[in-house]
CSV table of C-alpha atoms in Angstrom, one decimal:
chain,number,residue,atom,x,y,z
A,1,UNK,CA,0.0,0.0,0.0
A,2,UNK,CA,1.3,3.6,-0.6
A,3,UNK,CA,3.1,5.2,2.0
A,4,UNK,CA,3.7,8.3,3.3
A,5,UNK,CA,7.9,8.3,4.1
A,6,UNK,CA,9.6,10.4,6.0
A,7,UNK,CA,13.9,10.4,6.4
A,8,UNK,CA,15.7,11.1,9.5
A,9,UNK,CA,19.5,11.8,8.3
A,10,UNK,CA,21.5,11.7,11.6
A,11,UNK,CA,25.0,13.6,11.3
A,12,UNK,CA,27.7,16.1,11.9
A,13,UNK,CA,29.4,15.4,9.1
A,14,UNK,CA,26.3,16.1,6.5
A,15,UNK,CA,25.7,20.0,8.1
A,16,UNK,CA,29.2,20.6,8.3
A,17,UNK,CA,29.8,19.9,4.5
A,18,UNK,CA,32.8,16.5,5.5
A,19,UNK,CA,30.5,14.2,3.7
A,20,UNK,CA,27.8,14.8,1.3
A,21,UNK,CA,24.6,12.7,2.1
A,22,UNK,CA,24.1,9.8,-0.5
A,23,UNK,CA,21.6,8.2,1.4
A,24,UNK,CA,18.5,11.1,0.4
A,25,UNK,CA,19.2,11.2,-3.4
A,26,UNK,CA,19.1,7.2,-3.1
A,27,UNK,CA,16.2,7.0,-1.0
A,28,UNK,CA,14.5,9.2,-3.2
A,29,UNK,CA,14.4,7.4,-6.1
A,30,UNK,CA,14.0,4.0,-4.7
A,31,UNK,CA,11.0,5.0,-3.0
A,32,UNK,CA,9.3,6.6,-6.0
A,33,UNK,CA,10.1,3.3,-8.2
A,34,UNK,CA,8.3,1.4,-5.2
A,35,UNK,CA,4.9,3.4,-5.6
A,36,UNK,CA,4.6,4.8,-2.4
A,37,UNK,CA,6.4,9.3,-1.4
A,38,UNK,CA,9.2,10.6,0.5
A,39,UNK,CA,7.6,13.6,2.0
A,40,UNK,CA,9.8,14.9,4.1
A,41,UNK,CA,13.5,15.0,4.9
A,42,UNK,CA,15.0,16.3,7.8
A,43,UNK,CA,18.9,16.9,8.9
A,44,UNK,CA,20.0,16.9,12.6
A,45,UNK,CA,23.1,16.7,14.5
A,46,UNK,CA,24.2,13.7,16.7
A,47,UNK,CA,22.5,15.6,19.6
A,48,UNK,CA,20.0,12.6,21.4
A,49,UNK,CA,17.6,15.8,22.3
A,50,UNK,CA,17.7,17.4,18.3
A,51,UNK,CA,16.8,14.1,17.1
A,52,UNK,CA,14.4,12.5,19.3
A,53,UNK,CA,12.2,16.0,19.0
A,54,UNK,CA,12.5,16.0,15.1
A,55,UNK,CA,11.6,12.3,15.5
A,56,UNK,CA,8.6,12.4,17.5
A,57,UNK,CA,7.2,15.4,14.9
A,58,UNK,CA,7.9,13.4,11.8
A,59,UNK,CA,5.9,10.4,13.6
A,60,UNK,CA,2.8,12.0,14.0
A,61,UNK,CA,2.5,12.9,10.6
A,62,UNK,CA,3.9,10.2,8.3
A,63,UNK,CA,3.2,6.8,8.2
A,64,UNK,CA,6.8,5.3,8.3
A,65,UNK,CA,10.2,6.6,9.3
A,66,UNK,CA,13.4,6.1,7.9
A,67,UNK,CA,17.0,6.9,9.8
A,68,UNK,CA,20.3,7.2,8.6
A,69,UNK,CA,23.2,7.1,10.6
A,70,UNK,CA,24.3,6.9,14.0
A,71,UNK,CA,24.6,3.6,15.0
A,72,UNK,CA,28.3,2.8,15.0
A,73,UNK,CA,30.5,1.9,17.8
A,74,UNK,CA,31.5,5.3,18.7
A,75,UNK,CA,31.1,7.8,21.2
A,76,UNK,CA,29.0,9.7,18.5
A,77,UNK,CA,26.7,7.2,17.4
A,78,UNK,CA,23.8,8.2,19.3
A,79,UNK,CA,20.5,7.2,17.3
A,80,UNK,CA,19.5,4.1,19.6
A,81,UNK,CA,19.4,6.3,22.6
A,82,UNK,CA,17.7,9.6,20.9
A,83,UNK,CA,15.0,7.0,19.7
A,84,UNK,CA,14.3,5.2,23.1
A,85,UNK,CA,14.1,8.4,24.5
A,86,UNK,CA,11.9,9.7,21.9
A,87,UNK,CA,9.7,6.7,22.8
A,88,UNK,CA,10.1,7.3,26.7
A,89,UNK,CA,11.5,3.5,27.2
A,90,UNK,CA,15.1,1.7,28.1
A,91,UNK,CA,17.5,0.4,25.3
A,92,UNK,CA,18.1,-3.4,26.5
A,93,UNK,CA,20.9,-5.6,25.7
A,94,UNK,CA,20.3,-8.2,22.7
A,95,UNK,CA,22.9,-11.0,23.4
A,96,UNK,CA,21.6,-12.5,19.9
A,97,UNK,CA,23.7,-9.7,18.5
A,98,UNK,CA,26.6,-10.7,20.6
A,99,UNK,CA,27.9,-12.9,17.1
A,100,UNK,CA,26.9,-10.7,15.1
A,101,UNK,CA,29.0,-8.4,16.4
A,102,UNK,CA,32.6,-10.7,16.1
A,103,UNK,CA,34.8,-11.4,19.1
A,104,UNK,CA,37.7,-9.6,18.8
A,105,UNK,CA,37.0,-5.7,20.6
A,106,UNK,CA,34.2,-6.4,21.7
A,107,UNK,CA,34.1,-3.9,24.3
A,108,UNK,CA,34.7,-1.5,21.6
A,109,UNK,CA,31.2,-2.6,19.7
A,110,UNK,CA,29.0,-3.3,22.7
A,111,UNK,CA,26.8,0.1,22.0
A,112,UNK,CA,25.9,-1.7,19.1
A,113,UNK,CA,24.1,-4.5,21.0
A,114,UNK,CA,21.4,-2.1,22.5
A,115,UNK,CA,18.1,-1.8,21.1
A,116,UNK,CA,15.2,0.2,22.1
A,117,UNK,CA,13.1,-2.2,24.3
A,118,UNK,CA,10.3,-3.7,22.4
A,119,UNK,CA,12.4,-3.2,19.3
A,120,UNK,CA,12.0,-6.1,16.6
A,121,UNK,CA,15.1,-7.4,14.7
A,122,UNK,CA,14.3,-7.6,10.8
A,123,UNK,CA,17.0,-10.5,9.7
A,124,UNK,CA,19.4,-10.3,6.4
A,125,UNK,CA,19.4,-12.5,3.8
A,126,UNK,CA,23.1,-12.8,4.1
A,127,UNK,CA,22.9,-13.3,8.0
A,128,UNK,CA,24.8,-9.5,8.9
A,129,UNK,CA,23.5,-7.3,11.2
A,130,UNK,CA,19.4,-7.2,11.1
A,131,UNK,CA,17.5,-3.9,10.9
A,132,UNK,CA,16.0,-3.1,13.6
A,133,UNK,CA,12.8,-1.7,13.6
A,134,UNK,CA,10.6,0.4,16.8
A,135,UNK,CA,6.6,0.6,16.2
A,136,UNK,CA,7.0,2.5,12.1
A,137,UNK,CA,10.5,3.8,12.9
A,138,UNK,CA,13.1,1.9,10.8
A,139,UNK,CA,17.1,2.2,11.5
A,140,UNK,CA,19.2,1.9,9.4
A,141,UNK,CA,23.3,2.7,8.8
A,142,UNK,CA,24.6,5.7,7.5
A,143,UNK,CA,27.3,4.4,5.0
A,144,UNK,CA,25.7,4.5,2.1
A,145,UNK,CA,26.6,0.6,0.9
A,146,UNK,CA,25.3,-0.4,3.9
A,147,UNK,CA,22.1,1.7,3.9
A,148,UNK,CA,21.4,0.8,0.4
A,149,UNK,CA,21.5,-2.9,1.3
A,150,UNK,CA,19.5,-2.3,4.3
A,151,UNK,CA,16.9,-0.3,2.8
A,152,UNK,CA,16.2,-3.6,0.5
A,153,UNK,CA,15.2,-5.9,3.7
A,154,UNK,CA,12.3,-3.8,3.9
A,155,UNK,CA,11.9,-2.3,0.7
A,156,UNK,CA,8.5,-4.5,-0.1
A,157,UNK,CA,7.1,-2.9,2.9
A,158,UNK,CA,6.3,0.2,0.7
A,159,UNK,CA,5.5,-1.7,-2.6
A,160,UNK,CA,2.7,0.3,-4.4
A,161,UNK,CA,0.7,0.7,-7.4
A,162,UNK,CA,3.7,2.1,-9.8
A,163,UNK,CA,4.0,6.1,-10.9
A,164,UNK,CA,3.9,6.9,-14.4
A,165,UNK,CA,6.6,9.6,-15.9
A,166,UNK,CA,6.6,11.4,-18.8
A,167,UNK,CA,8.8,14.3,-19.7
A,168,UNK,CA,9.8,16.8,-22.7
A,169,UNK,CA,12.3,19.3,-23.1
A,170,UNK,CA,11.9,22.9,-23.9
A,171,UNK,CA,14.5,25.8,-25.7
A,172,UNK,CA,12.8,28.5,-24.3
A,173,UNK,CA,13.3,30.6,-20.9
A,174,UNK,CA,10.6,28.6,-18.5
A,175,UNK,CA,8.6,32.2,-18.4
A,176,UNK,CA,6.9,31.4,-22.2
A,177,UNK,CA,5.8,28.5,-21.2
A,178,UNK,CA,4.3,29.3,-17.0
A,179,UNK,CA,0.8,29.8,-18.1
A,180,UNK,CA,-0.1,27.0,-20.7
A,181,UNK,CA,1.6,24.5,-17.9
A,182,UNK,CA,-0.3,26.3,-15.2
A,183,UNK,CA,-3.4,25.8,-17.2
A,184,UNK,CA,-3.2,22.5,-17.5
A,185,UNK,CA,-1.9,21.4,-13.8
A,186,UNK,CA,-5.2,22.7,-13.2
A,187,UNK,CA,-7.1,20.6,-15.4
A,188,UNK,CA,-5.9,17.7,-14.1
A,189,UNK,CA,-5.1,18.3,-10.6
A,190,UNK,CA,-3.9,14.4,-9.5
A,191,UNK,CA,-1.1,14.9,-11.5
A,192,UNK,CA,2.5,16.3,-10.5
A,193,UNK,CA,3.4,18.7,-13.2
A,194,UNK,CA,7.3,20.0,-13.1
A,195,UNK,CA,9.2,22.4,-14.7
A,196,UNK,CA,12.5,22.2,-14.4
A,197,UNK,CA,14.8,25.3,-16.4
A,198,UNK,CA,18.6,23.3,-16.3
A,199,UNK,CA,20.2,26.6,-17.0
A,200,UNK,CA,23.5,24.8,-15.8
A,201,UNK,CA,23.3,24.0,-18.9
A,202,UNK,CA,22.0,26.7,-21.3
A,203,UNK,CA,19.6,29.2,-19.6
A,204,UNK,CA,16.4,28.3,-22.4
A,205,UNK,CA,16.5,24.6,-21.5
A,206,UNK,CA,13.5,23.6,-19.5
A,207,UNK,CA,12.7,20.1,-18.1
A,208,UNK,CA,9.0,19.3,-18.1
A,209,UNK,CA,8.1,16.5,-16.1
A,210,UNK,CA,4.2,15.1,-16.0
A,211,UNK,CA,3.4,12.2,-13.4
A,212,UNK,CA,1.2,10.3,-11.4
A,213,UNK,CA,-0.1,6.8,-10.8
A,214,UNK,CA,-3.4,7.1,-13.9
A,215,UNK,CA,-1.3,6.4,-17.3
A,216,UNK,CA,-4.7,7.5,-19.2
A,217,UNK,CA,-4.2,11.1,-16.8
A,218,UNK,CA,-0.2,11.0,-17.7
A,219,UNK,CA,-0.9,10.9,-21.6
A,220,UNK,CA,-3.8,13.2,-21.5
A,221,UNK,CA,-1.9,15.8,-20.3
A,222,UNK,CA,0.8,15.0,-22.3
A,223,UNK,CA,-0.8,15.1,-25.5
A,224,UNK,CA,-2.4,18.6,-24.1
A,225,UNK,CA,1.5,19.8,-23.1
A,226,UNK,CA,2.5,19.1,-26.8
A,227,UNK,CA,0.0,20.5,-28.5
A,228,UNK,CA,0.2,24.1,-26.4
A,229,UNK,CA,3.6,25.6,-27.9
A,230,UNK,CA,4.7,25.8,-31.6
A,231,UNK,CA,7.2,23.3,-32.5
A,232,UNK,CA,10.2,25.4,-31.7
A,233,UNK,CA,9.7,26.0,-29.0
A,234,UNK,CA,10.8,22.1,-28.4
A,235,UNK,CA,14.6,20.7,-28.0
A,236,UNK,CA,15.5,18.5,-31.1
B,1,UNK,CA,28.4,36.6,15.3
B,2,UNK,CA,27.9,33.0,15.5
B,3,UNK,CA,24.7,31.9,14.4
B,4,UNK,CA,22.3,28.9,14.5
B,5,UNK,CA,21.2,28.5,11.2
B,6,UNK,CA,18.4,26.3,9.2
B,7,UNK,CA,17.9,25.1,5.5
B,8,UNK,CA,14.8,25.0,4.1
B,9,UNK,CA,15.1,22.8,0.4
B,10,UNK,CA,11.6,23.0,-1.5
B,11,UNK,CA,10.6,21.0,-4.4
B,12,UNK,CA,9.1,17.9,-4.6
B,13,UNK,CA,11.7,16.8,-7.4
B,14,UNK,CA,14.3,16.3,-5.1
B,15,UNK,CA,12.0,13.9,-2.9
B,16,UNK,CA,11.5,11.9,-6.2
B,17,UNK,CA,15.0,11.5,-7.1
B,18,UNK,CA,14.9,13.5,-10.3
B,19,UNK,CA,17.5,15.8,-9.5
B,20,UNK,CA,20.1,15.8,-6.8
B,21,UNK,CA,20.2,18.4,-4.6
B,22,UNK,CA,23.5,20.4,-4.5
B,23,UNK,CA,22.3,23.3,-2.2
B,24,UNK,CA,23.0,21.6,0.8
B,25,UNK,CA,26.1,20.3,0.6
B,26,UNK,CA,27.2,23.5,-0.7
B,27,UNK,CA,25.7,25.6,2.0
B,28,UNK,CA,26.7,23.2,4.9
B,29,UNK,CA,30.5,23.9,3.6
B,30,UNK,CA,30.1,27.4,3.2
B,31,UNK,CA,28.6,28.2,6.5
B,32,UNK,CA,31.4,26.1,8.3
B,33,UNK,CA,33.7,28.1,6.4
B,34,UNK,CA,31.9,31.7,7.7
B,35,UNK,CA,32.3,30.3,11.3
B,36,UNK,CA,28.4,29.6,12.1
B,37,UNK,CA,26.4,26.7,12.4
B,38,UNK,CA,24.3,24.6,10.3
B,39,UNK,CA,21.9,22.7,12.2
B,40,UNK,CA,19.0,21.4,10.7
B,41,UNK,CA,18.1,21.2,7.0
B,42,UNK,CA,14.2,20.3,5.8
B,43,UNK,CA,13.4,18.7,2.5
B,44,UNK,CA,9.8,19.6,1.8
B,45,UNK,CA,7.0,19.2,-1.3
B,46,UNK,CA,5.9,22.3,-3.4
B,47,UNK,CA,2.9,22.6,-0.9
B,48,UNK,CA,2.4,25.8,0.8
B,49,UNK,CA,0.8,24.3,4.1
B,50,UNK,CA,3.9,21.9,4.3
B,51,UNK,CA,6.4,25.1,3.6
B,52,UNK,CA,4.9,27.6,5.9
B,53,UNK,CA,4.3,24.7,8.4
B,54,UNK,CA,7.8,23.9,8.4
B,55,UNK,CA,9.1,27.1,8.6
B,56,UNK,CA,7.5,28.3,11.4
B,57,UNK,CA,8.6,25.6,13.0
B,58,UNK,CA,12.7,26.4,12.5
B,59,UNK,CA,11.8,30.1,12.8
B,60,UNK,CA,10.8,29.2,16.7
B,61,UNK,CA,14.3,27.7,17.0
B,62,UNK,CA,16.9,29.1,14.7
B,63,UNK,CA,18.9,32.6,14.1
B,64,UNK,CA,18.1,32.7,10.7
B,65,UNK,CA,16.8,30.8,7.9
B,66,UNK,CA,17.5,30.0,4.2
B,67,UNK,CA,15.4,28.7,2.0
B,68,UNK,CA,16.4,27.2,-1.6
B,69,UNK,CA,13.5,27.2,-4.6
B,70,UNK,CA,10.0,27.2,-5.3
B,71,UNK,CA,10.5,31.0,-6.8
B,72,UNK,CA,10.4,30.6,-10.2
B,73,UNK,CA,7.9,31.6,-12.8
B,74,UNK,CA,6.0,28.5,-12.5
B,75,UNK,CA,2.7,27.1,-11.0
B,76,UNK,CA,4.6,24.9,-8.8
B,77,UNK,CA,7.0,27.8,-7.5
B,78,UNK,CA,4.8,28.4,-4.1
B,79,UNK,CA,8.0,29.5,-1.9
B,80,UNK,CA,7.0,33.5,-1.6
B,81,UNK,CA,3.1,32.3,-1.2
B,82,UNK,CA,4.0,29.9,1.3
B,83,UNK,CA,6.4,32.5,3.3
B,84,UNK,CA,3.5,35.0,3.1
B,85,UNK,CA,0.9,32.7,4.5
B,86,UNK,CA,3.6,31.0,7.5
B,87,UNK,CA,4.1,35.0,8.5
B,88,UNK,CA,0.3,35.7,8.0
B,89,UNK,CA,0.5,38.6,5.9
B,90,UNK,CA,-0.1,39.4,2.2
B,91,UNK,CA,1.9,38.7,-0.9
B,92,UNK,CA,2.2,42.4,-2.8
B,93,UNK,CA,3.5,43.4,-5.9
B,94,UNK,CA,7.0,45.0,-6.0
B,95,UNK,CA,7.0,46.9,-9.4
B,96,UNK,CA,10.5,47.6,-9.0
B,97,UNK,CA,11.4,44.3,-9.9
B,98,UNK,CA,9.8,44.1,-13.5
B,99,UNK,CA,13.1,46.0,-15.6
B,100,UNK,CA,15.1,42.8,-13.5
B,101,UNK,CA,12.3,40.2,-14.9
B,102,UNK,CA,12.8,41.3,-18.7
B,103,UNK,CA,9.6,42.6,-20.6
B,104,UNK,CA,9.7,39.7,-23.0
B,105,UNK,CA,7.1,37.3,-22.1
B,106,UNK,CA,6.5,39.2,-18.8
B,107,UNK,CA,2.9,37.7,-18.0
B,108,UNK,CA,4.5,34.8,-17.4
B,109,UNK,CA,7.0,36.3,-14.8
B,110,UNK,CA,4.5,38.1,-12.9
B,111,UNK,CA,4.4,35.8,-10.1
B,112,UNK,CA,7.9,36.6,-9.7
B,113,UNK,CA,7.3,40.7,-9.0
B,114,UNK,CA,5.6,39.4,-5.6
B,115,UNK,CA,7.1,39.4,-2.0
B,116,UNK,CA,5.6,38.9,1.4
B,117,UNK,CA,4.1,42.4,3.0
B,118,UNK,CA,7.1,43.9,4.9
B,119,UNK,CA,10.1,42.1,2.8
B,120,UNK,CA,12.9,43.9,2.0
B,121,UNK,CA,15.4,43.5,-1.3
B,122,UNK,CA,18.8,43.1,-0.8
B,123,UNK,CA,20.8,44.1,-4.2
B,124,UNK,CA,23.5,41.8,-5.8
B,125,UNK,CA,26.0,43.8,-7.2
B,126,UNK,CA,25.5,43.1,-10.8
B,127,UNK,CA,22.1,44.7,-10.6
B,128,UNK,CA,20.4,41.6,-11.0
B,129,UNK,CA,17.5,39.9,-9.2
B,130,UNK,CA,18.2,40.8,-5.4
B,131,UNK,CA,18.0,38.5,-2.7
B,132,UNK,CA,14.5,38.6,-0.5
B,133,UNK,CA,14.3,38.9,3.2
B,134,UNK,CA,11.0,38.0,5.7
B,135,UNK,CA,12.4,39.3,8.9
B,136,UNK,CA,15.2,35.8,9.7
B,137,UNK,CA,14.4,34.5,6.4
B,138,UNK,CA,16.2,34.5,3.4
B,139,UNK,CA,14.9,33.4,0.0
B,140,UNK,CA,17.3,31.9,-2.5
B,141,UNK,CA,16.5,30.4,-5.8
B,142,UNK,CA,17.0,26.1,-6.1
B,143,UNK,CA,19.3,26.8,-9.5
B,144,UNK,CA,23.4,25.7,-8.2
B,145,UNK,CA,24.5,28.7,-9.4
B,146,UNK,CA,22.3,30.7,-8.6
B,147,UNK,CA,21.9,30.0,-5.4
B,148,UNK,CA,25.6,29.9,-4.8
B,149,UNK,CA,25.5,33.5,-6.0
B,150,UNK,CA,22.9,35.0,-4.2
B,151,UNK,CA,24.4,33.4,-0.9
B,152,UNK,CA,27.6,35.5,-1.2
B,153,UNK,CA,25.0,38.5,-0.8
B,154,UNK,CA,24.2,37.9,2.8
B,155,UNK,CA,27.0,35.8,3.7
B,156,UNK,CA,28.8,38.3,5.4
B,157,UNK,CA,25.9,37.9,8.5
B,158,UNK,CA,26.7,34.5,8.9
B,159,UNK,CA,30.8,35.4,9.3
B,160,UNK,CA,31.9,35.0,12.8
B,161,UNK,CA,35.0,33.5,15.0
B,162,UNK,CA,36.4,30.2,12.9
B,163,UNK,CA,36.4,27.0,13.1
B,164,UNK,CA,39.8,24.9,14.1
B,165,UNK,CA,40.1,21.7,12.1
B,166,UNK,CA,42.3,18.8,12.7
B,167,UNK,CA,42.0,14.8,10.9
B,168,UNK,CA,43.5,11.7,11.5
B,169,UNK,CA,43.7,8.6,9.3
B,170,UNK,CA,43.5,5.3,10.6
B,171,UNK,CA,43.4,1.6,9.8
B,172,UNK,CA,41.9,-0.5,12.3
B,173,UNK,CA,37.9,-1.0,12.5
B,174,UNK,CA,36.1,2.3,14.3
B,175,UNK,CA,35.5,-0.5,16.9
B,176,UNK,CA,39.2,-0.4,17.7
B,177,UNK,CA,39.4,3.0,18.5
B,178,UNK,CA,35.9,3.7,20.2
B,179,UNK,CA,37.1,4.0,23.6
B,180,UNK,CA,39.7,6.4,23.1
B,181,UNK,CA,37.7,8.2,21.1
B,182,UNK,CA,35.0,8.6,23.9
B,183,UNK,CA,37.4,9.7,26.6
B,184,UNK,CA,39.2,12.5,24.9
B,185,UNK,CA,35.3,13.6,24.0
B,186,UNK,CA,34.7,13.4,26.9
B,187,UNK,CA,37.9,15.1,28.4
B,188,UNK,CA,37.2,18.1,25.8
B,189,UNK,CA,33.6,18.8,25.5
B,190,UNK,CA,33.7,22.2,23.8
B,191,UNK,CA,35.1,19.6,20.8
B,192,UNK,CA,33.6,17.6,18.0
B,193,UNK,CA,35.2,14.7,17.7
B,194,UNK,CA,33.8,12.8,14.7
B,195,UNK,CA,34.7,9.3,13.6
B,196,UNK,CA,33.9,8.4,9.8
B,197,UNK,CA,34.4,5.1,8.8
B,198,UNK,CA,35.5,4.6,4.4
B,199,UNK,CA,34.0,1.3,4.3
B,200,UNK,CA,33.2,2.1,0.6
B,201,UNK,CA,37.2,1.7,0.2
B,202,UNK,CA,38.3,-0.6,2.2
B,203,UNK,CA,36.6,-1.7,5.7
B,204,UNK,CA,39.0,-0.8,7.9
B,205,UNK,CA,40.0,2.9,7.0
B,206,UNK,CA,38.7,5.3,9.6
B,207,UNK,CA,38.7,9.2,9.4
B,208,UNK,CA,38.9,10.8,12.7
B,209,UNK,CA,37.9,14.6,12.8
B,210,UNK,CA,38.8,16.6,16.0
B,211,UNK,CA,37.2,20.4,15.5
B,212,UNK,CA,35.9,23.5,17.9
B,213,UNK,CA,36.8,27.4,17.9
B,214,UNK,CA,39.6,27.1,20.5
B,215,UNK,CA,42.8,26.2,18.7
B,216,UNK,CA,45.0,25.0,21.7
B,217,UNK,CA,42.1,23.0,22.8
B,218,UNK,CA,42.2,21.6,19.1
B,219,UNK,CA,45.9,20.5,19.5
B,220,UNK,CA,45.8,18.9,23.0
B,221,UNK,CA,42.9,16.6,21.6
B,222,UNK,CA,45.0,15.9,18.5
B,223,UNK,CA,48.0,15.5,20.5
B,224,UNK,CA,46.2,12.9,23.3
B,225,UNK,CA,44.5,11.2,20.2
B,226,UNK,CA,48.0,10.3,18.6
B,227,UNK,CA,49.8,9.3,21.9
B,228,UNK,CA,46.4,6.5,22.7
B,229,UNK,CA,47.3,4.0,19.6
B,230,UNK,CA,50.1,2.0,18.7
B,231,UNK,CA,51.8,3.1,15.1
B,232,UNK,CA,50.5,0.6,13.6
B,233,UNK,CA,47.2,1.5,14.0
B,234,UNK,CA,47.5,4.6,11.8
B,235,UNK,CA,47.3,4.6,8.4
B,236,UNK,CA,50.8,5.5,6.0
């Protein structure tokens, strides 16, 4: 069933321009292929206060929550405790994850062994660490190999009825063409109608972008979209 | 002076994947650079109840706050509507700004002549489109370049005391180092000490950041963090 998603990116390193998040752009896309919308996503520090507030606000709005990040060994890993908290409850000790973990520095890892109490352990194909999951809140790594594989465990969770794309390319400045797309966002209101000028590029080309889940909708509109401009108005 | 700054990204294509958004990385560096903080950043739809709802929800927290798109000519550019409506006051019609839009096609830009009641115009100095300002608000444009221009405009009120930096290289699993890592955090908390493992290299490459605004404190932590591991545990 479609889902509304929200992401949580835990970390430093993202606000302070170290690192560029990889985990959003991915997200993104996987989550539109799957049918169901990223609606939100929000940044915070490894503060446990910062992201147990900004937690508890995306919860009472979105049906499922994603997090990235924060649930290393290390002193600054501090997602499992910001969501306890943000639950009111205890993290317990999971000795199942004791083998998980490996033997050698143990000591070193044991943070990672502590869930939120009531938490459920989602198991990997490949037997590595599980995801673990707290009511709609799912947590997942923050390097980006690791989130990716991660993110599949529970991917069918937001399996949907698919989105349907279509898109054409303008060589005009995006002002010549505002009112005929406005006009017909309007007349066909479930759609998500884009205009995107990439003057990285050259400042008169424009990306138009026409979707939504009713193909009969998508090719309507697209037929209408075509027919509104003179032909040079369109790219080769 | 230091400020406690917020990032306000609209437009739903980033939350679909179709383009990546650069704005945020390049801000979080940039602000670093000036001496302030980033500390949150908010991904939202082109909906104005979303937008406005958002930001008056970092404008309760934060010094100041940017936002990036939504202000083009386009039906789904709702940024200035959005600002208005989270402020409570009126869009109105600046007709200064039409020689900046171009006459050419200028029905189509006339969204763009509005600001919220009370905004002022800050002037780039190459005379073109200036930079908006609601009270702690600042309005960019999404376009990279763009955006990375019009930043320069108000940068200078983000420019305070900077940041120290210091990074160490290791090769041992994060695990390895975790306690250390946590006592020297502990032992200087006016620091962040950040631990970043490279798994997508090699699994065992760990980049250690020690940072803060107090220099000597910068290079005791740097100098304790190279006397707590053997030689072998950094890397060449």
């Amino acid at each position: 069933m479609e889902q509304r998603l929200a992401l949580l990116v835990v970390g430093n390193e993202i606000l302070t321009g170290k690192v560029e998040d990889k985990n959003t752009p991915y997200l993104a896309k996987r989550i539109w292929e799957l049918g169901s919308r990223l609606e939100r996503v929000v940044v915070v520090p490894d503060e446990i206060e910062a992201i147990a507030q900004e937690l508890n606000a995306l919860r009472r709005v979105f049906d499922a929550i994603i997090t990235s990040g924060g649930i290393g060994p290390t002193h600054d890993d501090v997602t499992m405790e910001a969501i306890a908290y943000a639950f009111g409850i205890p993290l317990v000790q999971k000795p199942s994850l004791f083998p998980l973990l490996g033997a050698q520095h143990l000591e070193g890892k044991m943070r990672m062994a502590y869930v939120p109490k009531g938490a459920s352990l989602i198991p990997t194909d490949d037997g590595t660490f599980p995801v673990v999951r707290m009511e709609n809140v799912y947590i997942l790594p923050g390097v980006p190999r690791l989130f990716q594989k991660k993110l599949e465990v529970i991917a069918s969770q937001f399996s949907a009825d698919p989105y349907f794309i279509e898109s054409v390319t303008f060589s005009v400045p995006e002002s010549w063409l505002s009112q005929a797309l406005g006009a017909i966002q309007k007349a066909h209101p479930t759609l998500q109608i884009g205009s995107y000028p990439k003057i990285e590029k050259n400042p008169f080309v424009v990306l138009v972008t026409i979707e939504g889940k009713d193909a009969g909708q998508v090719q309507a509109a697209l037929k209408r979209l075509k027919s509104s401009f003179p032909p040079e108005y369109f790219a080769g």
